[in-house]
Amino acid sequence: GQQLNQSPQSMFIQEGEDVSMNCTSSSIFNTWLWYKQDPGEGPVLLIALYKAGELTSNGRLTAQFGITRKDSFLNISASIPSDVGIYFCAGQDGNNRKLIWGLGTSLAVNP
Amino acid sequence: KAGVTQTPRYLIKTRGQQVTLSCSPISGHRSVSWYQQTPGQGLQFLFEYFSETQRNKGNFPGRFSGRQFSNSRSEMNVSTLELGDSALYLCASSLGNSYNEQFFGPGTRLTVL
């Protein structure tokens, strides 16, 4: 099925470092969602974006809806061990309620 | 407010059998979506139910079916199980309006032997 291009595929960083990941699409979206999934659990919604150019923060997390409406990025500042997990982006266009998902970015944090 | 619950959490079946998974959405949510998650394949959309009607469907064979009850609880059925059906099956609930913020349950881990 259709998927977003999410990068990087994996990251291994030191505690305290900042992290950046992004998703790009060939289609225009009107919604971008960012989720985090811990092992053995379902994804948890982190940030939802609904307007081109929108910049939204949730604690140490910041996400932006690209002005072309074809991309979004997620930044994590001052990473901590509990940030470990898989981060997914998901996008939705205006005509179809289906969410299109990236393949995830696996984050490992070295304490 | 209770989150999305899924039962059972773990299931082991053999090829050819059938299985039914259950999902109870967040109170007030009318939309339930089902996903299959396998390593390297991300989340693959199965179908969405809203007000007891299938509103959207992914590209899975007819062996995968679902339904939704009047209380918004949903079930997913897989018939004639194949080894490749081994996966984490996730359900997500949302209000069902134009803002598609989906909230996930913990998933059911299905193993087909």
PDB file of C-alpha atoms in Angstrom:
ATOM      1  CA  GLY A   1       0.000   0.000   0.000  1.00  0.00           C
ATOM      2  CA  GLN A   2       0.867   3.667  -0.172  1.00  0.00           C
ATOM      3  CA  GLN A   3       3.465   4.762   2.372  1.00  0.00           C
ATOM      4  CA  LEU A   4       5.315   7.838   3.423  1.00  0.00           C
ATOM      5  CA  ASN A   5       9.068   8.171   3.188  1.00  0.00           C
ATOM      6  CA  GLN A   6      10.238   8.446   6.775  1.00  0.00           C
ATOM      7  CA  SER A   7      13.875   9.029   7.660  1.00  0.00           C
ATOM      8  CA  PRO A   8      16.148   8.149   9.177  1.00  0.00           C
ATOM      9  CA  GLN A   9      15.209   4.510   9.586  1.00  0.00           C
ATOM     10  CA  SER A  10      17.122   4.300  12.870  1.00  0.00           C
ATOM     11  CA  MET A  11      19.169   6.500  15.147  1.00  0.00           C
ATOM     12  CA  PHE A  12      21.553   5.794  18.003  1.00  0.00           C
ATOM     13  CA  ILE A  13      22.349   8.855  20.072  1.00  0.00           C
ATOM     14  CA  GLN A  14      23.807   9.912  23.401  1.00  0.00           C
ATOM     15  CA  GLU A  15      21.560  11.088  26.199  1.00  0.00           C
ATOM     16  CA  GLY A  16      21.177  14.858  26.061  1.00  0.00           C
ATOM     17  CA  GLU A  17      21.471  15.126  22.285  1.00  0.00           C
ATOM     18  CA  ASP A  18      18.772  16.588  20.089  1.00  0.00           C
ATOM     19  CA  VAL A  19      17.030  14.386  17.515  1.00  0.00           C
ATOM     20  CA  SER A  20      15.380  15.229  14.229  1.00  0.00           C
ATOM     21  CA  MET A  21      13.339  12.996  11.941  1.00  0.00           C
ATOM     22  CA  ASN A  22      11.107  13.729   8.983  1.00  0.00           C
ATOM     23  CA  CYS A  23       8.487  12.383   6.640  1.00  0.00           C
ATOM     24  CA  THR A  24       7.877  13.262   3.023  1.00  0.00           C
ATOM     25  CA  SER A  25       5.064  12.415   0.676  1.00  0.00           C
ATOM     26  CA  SER A  26       4.352  12.762  -3.014  1.00  0.00           C
ATOM     27  CA  SER A  27       0.783  13.734  -2.092  1.00  0.00           C
ATOM     28  CA  ILE A  28      -0.549  16.772  -0.327  1.00  0.00           C
ATOM     29  CA  PHE A  29      -1.898  16.111   3.145  1.00  0.00           C
ATOM     30  CA  ASN A  30      -4.174  18.176   5.345  1.00  0.00           C
ATOM     31  CA  THR A  31      -3.241  16.355   8.553  1.00  0.00           C
ATOM     32  CA  TRP A  32       0.055  15.107   9.949  1.00  0.00           C
ATOM     33  CA  LEU A  33       0.232  12.983  13.085  1.00  0.00           C
ATOM     34  CA  TRP A  34       3.270  11.815  15.024  1.00  0.00           C
ATOM     35  CA  TYR A  35       3.165   8.709  17.213  1.00  0.00           C
ATOM     36  CA  LYS A  36       5.586   6.840  19.464  1.00  0.00           C
ATOM     37  CA  GLN A  37       5.436   3.101  20.004  1.00  0.00           C
ATOM     38  CA  ASP A  38       7.075   1.290  22.894  1.00  0.00           C
ATOM     39  CA  PRO A  39       7.847  -2.443  22.588  1.00  0.00           C
ATOM     40  CA  GLY A  40       4.748  -4.581  22.955  1.00  0.00           C
ATOM     41  CA  GLU A  41       2.388  -1.616  23.040  1.00  0.00           C
ATOM     42  CA  GLY A  42       0.240   0.306  20.616  1.00  0.00           C
ATOM     43  CA  PRO A  43       1.384   3.669  19.207  1.00  0.00           C
ATOM     44  CA  VAL A  44       0.699   6.726  21.353  1.00  0.00           C
ATOM     45  CA  LEU A  45      -0.243  10.028  19.739  1.00  0.00           C
ATOM     46  CA  LEU A  46       2.385  12.714  20.411  1.00  0.00           C
ATOM     47  CA  ILE A  47       1.442  15.664  18.220  1.00  0.00           C
ATOM     48  CA  ALA A  48      -1.285  16.438  15.664  1.00  0.00           C
ATOM     49  CA  LEU A  49      -0.850  19.105  12.959  1.00  0.00           C
ATOM     50  CA  TYR A  50      -3.672  20.534  10.845  1.00  0.00           C
ATOM     51  CA  LYS A  51      -2.352  23.648   9.104  1.00  0.00           C
ATOM     52  CA  ALA A  52       0.486  24.181   6.653  1.00  0.00           C
ATOM     53  CA  GLY A  53       3.356  25.894   8.457  1.00  0.00           C
ATOM     54  CA  GLU A  54       1.975  24.996  11.879  1.00  0.00           C
ATOM     55  CA  LEU A  55       4.623  24.473  14.560  1.00  0.00           C
ATOM     56  CA  THR A  56       3.448  22.629  17.687  1.00  0.00           C
ATOM     57  CA  SER A  57       5.285  21.595  20.833  1.00  0.00           C
ATOM     58  CA  ASN A  58       4.590  18.936  23.428  1.00  0.00           C
ATOM     59  CA  GLY A  59       7.215  19.220  26.161  1.00  0.00           C
ATOM     60  CA  ARG A  60      10.590  18.480  24.593  1.00  0.00           C
ATOM     61  CA  LEU A  61       8.936  17.490  21.310  1.00  0.00           C
ATOM     62  CA  THR A  62       8.328  19.921  18.469  1.00  0.00           C
ATOM     63  CA  ALA A  63       6.708  19.085  15.135  1.00  0.00           C
ATOM     64  CA  GLN A  64       6.049  21.157  12.053  1.00  0.00           C
ATOM     65  CA  PHE A  65       3.645  20.833   9.146  1.00  0.00           C
ATOM     66  CA  GLY A  66       5.638  21.712   6.021  1.00  0.00           C
ATOM     67  CA  ILE A  67       4.405  24.665   3.978  1.00  0.00           C
ATOM     68  CA  THR A  68       4.253  22.520   0.832  1.00  0.00           C
ATOM     69  CA  ARG A  69       1.919  20.183   2.777  1.00  0.00           C
ATOM     70  CA  LYS A  70       4.050  17.275   1.594  1.00  0.00           C
ATOM     71  CA  ASP A  71       6.343  16.954   4.575  1.00  0.00           C
ATOM     72  CA  SER A  72       6.600  17.144   8.328  1.00  0.00           C
ATOM     73  CA  PHE A  73       9.388  16.877  10.855  1.00  0.00           C
ATOM     74  CA  LEU A  74       9.662  15.973  14.523  1.00  0.00           C
ATOM     75  CA  ASN A  75      12.394  17.239  16.820  1.00  0.00           C
ATOM     76  CA  ILE A  76      13.206  15.909  20.277  1.00  0.00           C
ATOM     77  CA  SER A  77      15.405  18.114  22.399  1.00  0.00           C
ATOM     78  CA  ALA A  78      17.727  16.945  25.187  1.00  0.00           C
ATOM     79  CA  SER A  79      16.924  13.256  24.725  1.00  0.00           C
ATOM     80  CA  ILE A  80      16.538  10.972  27.733  1.00  0.00           C
ATOM     81  CA  PRO A  81      16.515   7.157  27.970  1.00  0.00           C
ATOM     82  CA  SER A  82      12.725   6.944  28.033  1.00  0.00           C
ATOM     83  CA  ASP A  83      12.630   8.484  24.533  1.00  0.00           C
ATOM     84  CA  VAL A  84      13.675   5.070  23.226  1.00  0.00           C
ATOM     85  CA  GLY A  85      11.085   3.590  20.889  1.00  0.00           C
ATOM     86  CA  ILE A  86       9.795   3.726  17.343  1.00  0.00           C
ATOM     87  CA  TYR A  87       8.410   7.008  16.060  1.00  0.00           C
ATOM     88  CA  PHE A  88       5.825   6.965  13.283  1.00  0.00           C
ATOM     89  CA  CYS A  89       4.444   9.715  11.131  1.00  0.00           C
ATOM     90  CA  ALA A  90       1.012   9.468   9.545  1.00  0.00           C
ATOM     91  CA  GLY A  91      -0.646  11.712   7.008  1.00  0.00           C
ATOM     92  CA  GLN A  92      -4.199  12.135   5.798  1.00  0.00           C
ATOM     93  CA  ASP A  93      -5.431  13.822   2.631  1.00  0.00           C
ATOM     94  CA  GLY A  94      -8.707  15.672   2.386  1.00  0.00           C
ATOM     95  CA  ASN A  95     -10.493  13.148   0.215  1.00  0.00           C
ATOM     96  CA  ASN A  96      -9.766   9.942   2.017  1.00  0.00           C
ATOM     97  CA  ARG A  97     -10.053   9.290   5.719  1.00  0.00           C
ATOM     98  CA  LYS A  98      -7.340   6.638   5.595  1.00  0.00           C
ATOM     99  CA  LEU A  99      -4.128   7.508   7.384  1.00  0.00           C
ATOM    100  CA  ILE A 100      -0.971   6.814   5.389  1.00  0.00           C
ATOM    101  CA  TRP A 101       1.894   5.656   7.590  1.00  0.00           C
ATOM    102  CA  GLY A 102       5.661   5.930   7.501  1.00  0.00           C
ATOM    103  CA  LEU A 103       7.729   2.841   8.299  1.00  0.00           C
ATOM    104  CA  GLY A 104       9.033   4.374  11.505  1.00  0.00           C
ATOM    105  CA  THR A 105      12.249   5.723  12.973  1.00  0.00           C
ATOM    106  CA  SER A 106      13.785   3.522  15.644  1.00  0.00           C
ATOM    107  CA  LEU A 107      15.483   5.607  18.320  1.00  0.00           C
ATOM    108  CA  ALA A 108      18.057   4.259  20.768  1.00  0.00           C
ATOM    109  CA  VAL A 109      19.487   6.500  23.496  1.00  0.00           C
ATOM    110  CA  ASN A 110      22.754   5.686  25.204  1.00  0.00           C
ATOM    111  CA  PRO A 111      22.663   6.874  28.846  1.00  0.00           C
TER     112      PRO A 111
ATOM    113  CA  LYS B   1     -11.528   7.969  30.732  1.00  0.00           C
ATOM    114  CA  ALA B   2     -10.569   4.389  29.909  1.00  0.00           C
ATOM    115  CA  GLY B   3      -8.404   3.837  26.860  1.00  0.00           C
ATOM    116  CA  VAL B   4      -8.846   1.440  23.974  1.00  0.00           C
ATOM    117  CA  THR B   5      -8.890  -2.177  25.089  1.00  0.00           C
ATOM    118  CA  GLN B   6      -8.164  -5.221  22.984  1.00  0.00           C
ATOM    119  CA  THR B   7      -8.686  -8.870  23.783  1.00  0.00           C
ATOM    120  CA  PRO B   8      -7.011 -11.225  23.826  1.00  0.00           C
ATOM    121  CA  ARG B   9      -3.481  -9.814  24.119  1.00  0.00           C
ATOM    122  CA  TYR B  10      -1.837 -12.961  22.827  1.00  0.00           C
ATOM    123  CA  LEU B  11      -3.114 -15.774  20.652  1.00  0.00           C
ATOM    124  CA  ILE B  12      -1.575 -18.857  19.099  1.00  0.00           C
ATOM    125  CA  LYS B  13      -3.392 -20.617  16.277  1.00  0.00           C
ATOM    126  CA  THR B  14      -2.536 -23.150  13.600  1.00  0.00           C
ATOM    127  CA  ARG B  15      -2.838 -22.806   9.860  1.00  0.00           C
ATOM    128  CA  GLY B  16      -6.359 -23.173   8.563  1.00  0.00           C
ATOM    129  CA  GLN B  17      -8.027 -22.098  11.785  1.00  0.00           C
ATOM    130  CA  GLN B  18      -9.987 -18.917  12.183  1.00  0.00           C
ATOM    131  CA  VAL B  19      -9.672 -16.220  14.833  1.00  0.00           C
ATOM    132  CA  THR B  20     -11.765 -13.365  16.222  1.00  0.00           C
ATOM    133  CA  LEU B  21     -10.205 -10.345  17.873  1.00  0.00           C
ATOM    134  CA  SER B  22     -12.121  -7.789  19.900  1.00  0.00           C
ATOM    135  CA  CYS B  23     -11.705  -4.047  20.390  1.00  0.00           C
ATOM    136  CA  SER B  24     -13.523  -1.688  22.750  1.00  0.00           C
ATOM    137  CA  PRO B  25     -13.025   1.965  21.798  1.00  0.00           C
ATOM    138  CA  ILE B  26     -12.766   4.992  24.042  1.00  0.00           C
ATOM    139  CA  SER B  27     -16.177   6.012  25.336  1.00  0.00           C
ATOM    140  CA  GLY B  28     -17.800   8.400  22.877  1.00  0.00           C
ATOM    141  CA  HIS B  29     -15.647   7.348  19.951  1.00  0.00           C
ATOM    142  CA  ARG B  30     -17.659   6.041  17.030  1.00  0.00           C
ATOM    143  CA  SER B  31     -14.885   5.075  14.634  1.00  0.00           C
ATOM    144  CA  VAL B  32     -12.725   1.969  14.967  1.00  0.00           C
ATOM    145  CA  SER B  33      -9.857   1.218  12.592  1.00  0.00           C
ATOM    146  CA  TRP B  34      -7.863  -2.001  12.408  1.00  0.00           C
ATOM    147  CA  TYR B  35      -4.218  -2.360  11.415  1.00  0.00           C
ATOM    148  CA  GLN B  36      -1.801  -5.197  10.888  1.00  0.00           C
ATOM    149  CA  GLN B  37       1.756  -4.511  12.006  1.00  0.00           C
ATOM    150  CA  THR B  38       4.701  -6.678  10.991  1.00  0.00           C
ATOM    151  CA  PRO B  39       8.422  -5.902  11.297  1.00  0.00           C
ATOM    152  CA  GLY B  40       9.613  -3.846   8.363  1.00  0.00           C
ATOM    153  CA  GLN B  41       6.117  -3.300   6.971  1.00  0.00           C
ATOM    154  CA  GLY B  42       4.881  -0.672   9.351  1.00  0.00           C
ATOM    155  CA  LEU B  43       1.163  -0.331   9.967  1.00  0.00           C
ATOM    156  CA  GLN B  44      -1.010  -1.725   7.197  1.00  0.00           C
ATOM    157  CA  PHE B  45      -4.601  -0.493   7.228  1.00  0.00           C
ATOM    158  CA  LEU B  46      -7.252  -3.209   7.227  1.00  0.00           C
ATOM    159  CA  PHE B  47     -10.566  -1.358   7.555  1.00  0.00           C
ATOM    160  CA  GLU B  48     -12.478   1.322   9.416  1.00  0.00           C
ATOM    161  CA  TYR B  49     -15.938   1.050  10.912  1.00  0.00           C
ATOM    162  CA  PHE B  50     -18.155   3.968  11.818  1.00  0.00           C
ATOM    163  CA  SER B  51     -21.668   3.651  13.198  1.00  0.00           C
ATOM    164  CA  GLU B  52     -21.732  -0.075  12.422  1.00  0.00           C
ATOM    165  CA  THR B  53     -20.795   0.468   8.767  1.00  0.00           C
ATOM    166  CA  GLN B  54     -17.510  -0.199   7.049  1.00  0.00           C
ATOM    167  CA  ARG B  55     -16.422   3.245   5.910  1.00  0.00           C
ATOM    168  CA  ASN B  56     -12.988   2.456   4.504  1.00  0.00           C
ATOM    169  CA  LYS B  57     -11.070  -0.620   3.481  1.00  0.00           C
ATOM    170  CA  GLY B  58      -7.445  -1.511   2.864  1.00  0.00           C
ATOM    171  CA  ASN B  59      -5.993  -4.018   0.415  1.00  0.00           C
ATOM    172  CA  PHE B  60      -6.351  -7.237   2.347  1.00  0.00           C
ATOM    173  CA  PRO B  61      -7.976 -10.445   1.073  1.00  0.00           C
ATOM    174  CA  GLY B  62     -11.537 -11.336   1.928  1.00  0.00           C
ATOM    175  CA  ARG B  63     -10.329 -13.681   4.685  1.00  0.00           C
ATOM    176  CA  PHE B  64     -10.068 -10.553   6.796  1.00  0.00           C
ATOM    177  CA  SER B  65     -13.419  -9.194   7.872  1.00  0.00           C
ATOM    178  CA  GLY B  66     -14.839  -7.084  10.623  1.00  0.00           C
ATOM    179  CA  ARG B  67     -17.940  -5.698  12.153  1.00  0.00           C
ATOM    180  CA  GLN B  68     -19.016  -3.056  14.604  1.00  0.00           C
ATOM    181  CA  PHE B  69     -21.778  -3.230  17.142  1.00  0.00           C
ATOM    182  CA  SER B  70     -24.210  -0.545  18.252  1.00  0.00           C
ATOM    183  CA  ASN B  71     -22.039   0.244  21.295  1.00  0.00           C
ATOM    184  CA  SER B  72     -19.093   0.899  18.893  1.00  0.00           C
ATOM    185  CA  ARG B  73     -17.217  -2.218  19.985  1.00  0.00           C
ATOM    186  CA  SER B  74     -15.641  -3.934  17.026  1.00  0.00           C
ATOM    187  CA  GLU B  75     -14.494  -7.405  16.128  1.00  0.00           C
ATOM    188  CA  MET B  76     -12.084  -8.548  13.468  1.00  0.00           C
ATOM    189  CA  ASN B  77     -12.143 -12.039  12.037  1.00  0.00           C
ATOM    190  CA  VAL B  78      -9.501 -13.841  10.048  1.00  0.00           C
ATOM    191  CA  SER B  79     -10.509 -17.128   8.440  1.00  0.00           C
ATOM    192  CA  THR B  80      -8.280 -19.878   7.063  1.00  0.00           C
ATOM    193  CA  LEU B  81      -5.201 -18.581   8.824  1.00  0.00           C
ATOM    194  CA  GLU B  82      -1.865 -18.579   7.001  1.00  0.00           C
ATOM    195  CA  LEU B  83       1.633 -18.387   8.462  1.00  0.00           C
ATOM    196  CA  GLY B  84       1.971 -14.876   7.042  1.00  0.00           C
ATOM    197  CA  ASP B  85      -0.929 -13.682   9.173  1.00  0.00           C
ATOM    198  CA  SER B  86       1.328 -13.741  12.224  1.00  0.00           C
ATOM    199  CA  ALA B  87       1.464 -10.112  13.328  1.00  0.00           C
ATOM    200  CA  LEU B  88       0.456  -7.553  15.896  1.00  0.00           C
ATOM    201  CA  TYR B  89      -3.130  -6.487  15.220  1.00  0.00           C
ATOM    202  CA  LEU B  90      -3.904  -3.010  16.436  1.00  0.00           C
ATOM    203  CA  CYS B  91      -7.173  -1.264  16.734  1.00  0.00           C
ATOM    204  CA  ALA B  92      -7.536   2.487  16.996  1.00  0.00           C
ATOM    205  CA  SER B  93     -10.545   4.545  17.931  1.00  0.00           C
ATOM    206  CA  SER B  94     -11.403   8.110  17.018  1.00  0.00           C
ATOM    207  CA  LEU B  95     -14.380  10.428  17.194  1.00  0.00           C
ATOM    208  CA  GLY B  96     -15.005   9.763  13.524  1.00  0.00           C
ATOM    209  CA  ASN B  97     -15.211  13.386  12.468  1.00  0.00           C
ATOM    210  CA  SER B  98     -12.880  15.115  10.049  1.00  0.00           C
ATOM    211  CA  TYR B  99     -10.081  15.279  12.649  1.00  0.00           C
ATOM    212  CA  ASN B 100      -8.690  11.793  12.466  1.00  0.00           C
ATOM    213  CA  GLU B 101      -6.713  11.624  15.701  1.00  0.00           C
ATOM    214  CA  GLN B 102      -6.574   7.918  16.355  1.00  0.00           C
ATOM    215  CA  PHE B 103      -5.919   6.363  19.746  1.00  0.00           C
ATOM    216  CA  PHE B 104      -4.524   2.863  19.791  1.00  0.00           C
ATOM    217  CA  GLY B 105      -5.056  -0.156  21.975  1.00  0.00           C
ATOM    218  CA  PRO B 106      -2.166  -2.369  23.100  1.00  0.00           C
ATOM    219  CA  GLY B 107      -2.722  -4.810  20.263  1.00  0.00           C
ATOM    220  CA  THR B 108      -3.263  -8.542  19.937  1.00  0.00           C
ATOM    221  CA  ARG B 109      -0.165 -10.566  19.122  1.00  0.00           C
ATOM    222  CA  LEU B 110      -1.264 -13.388  16.811  1.00  0.00           C
ATOM    223  CA  THR B 111       1.091 -16.260  16.101  1.00  0.00           C
ATOM    224  CA  VAL B 112       0.139 -18.791  13.426  1.00  0.00           C
ATOM    225  CA  LEU B 113       1.974 -22.106  13.567  1.00  0.00           C
TER     226      LEU B 113
END
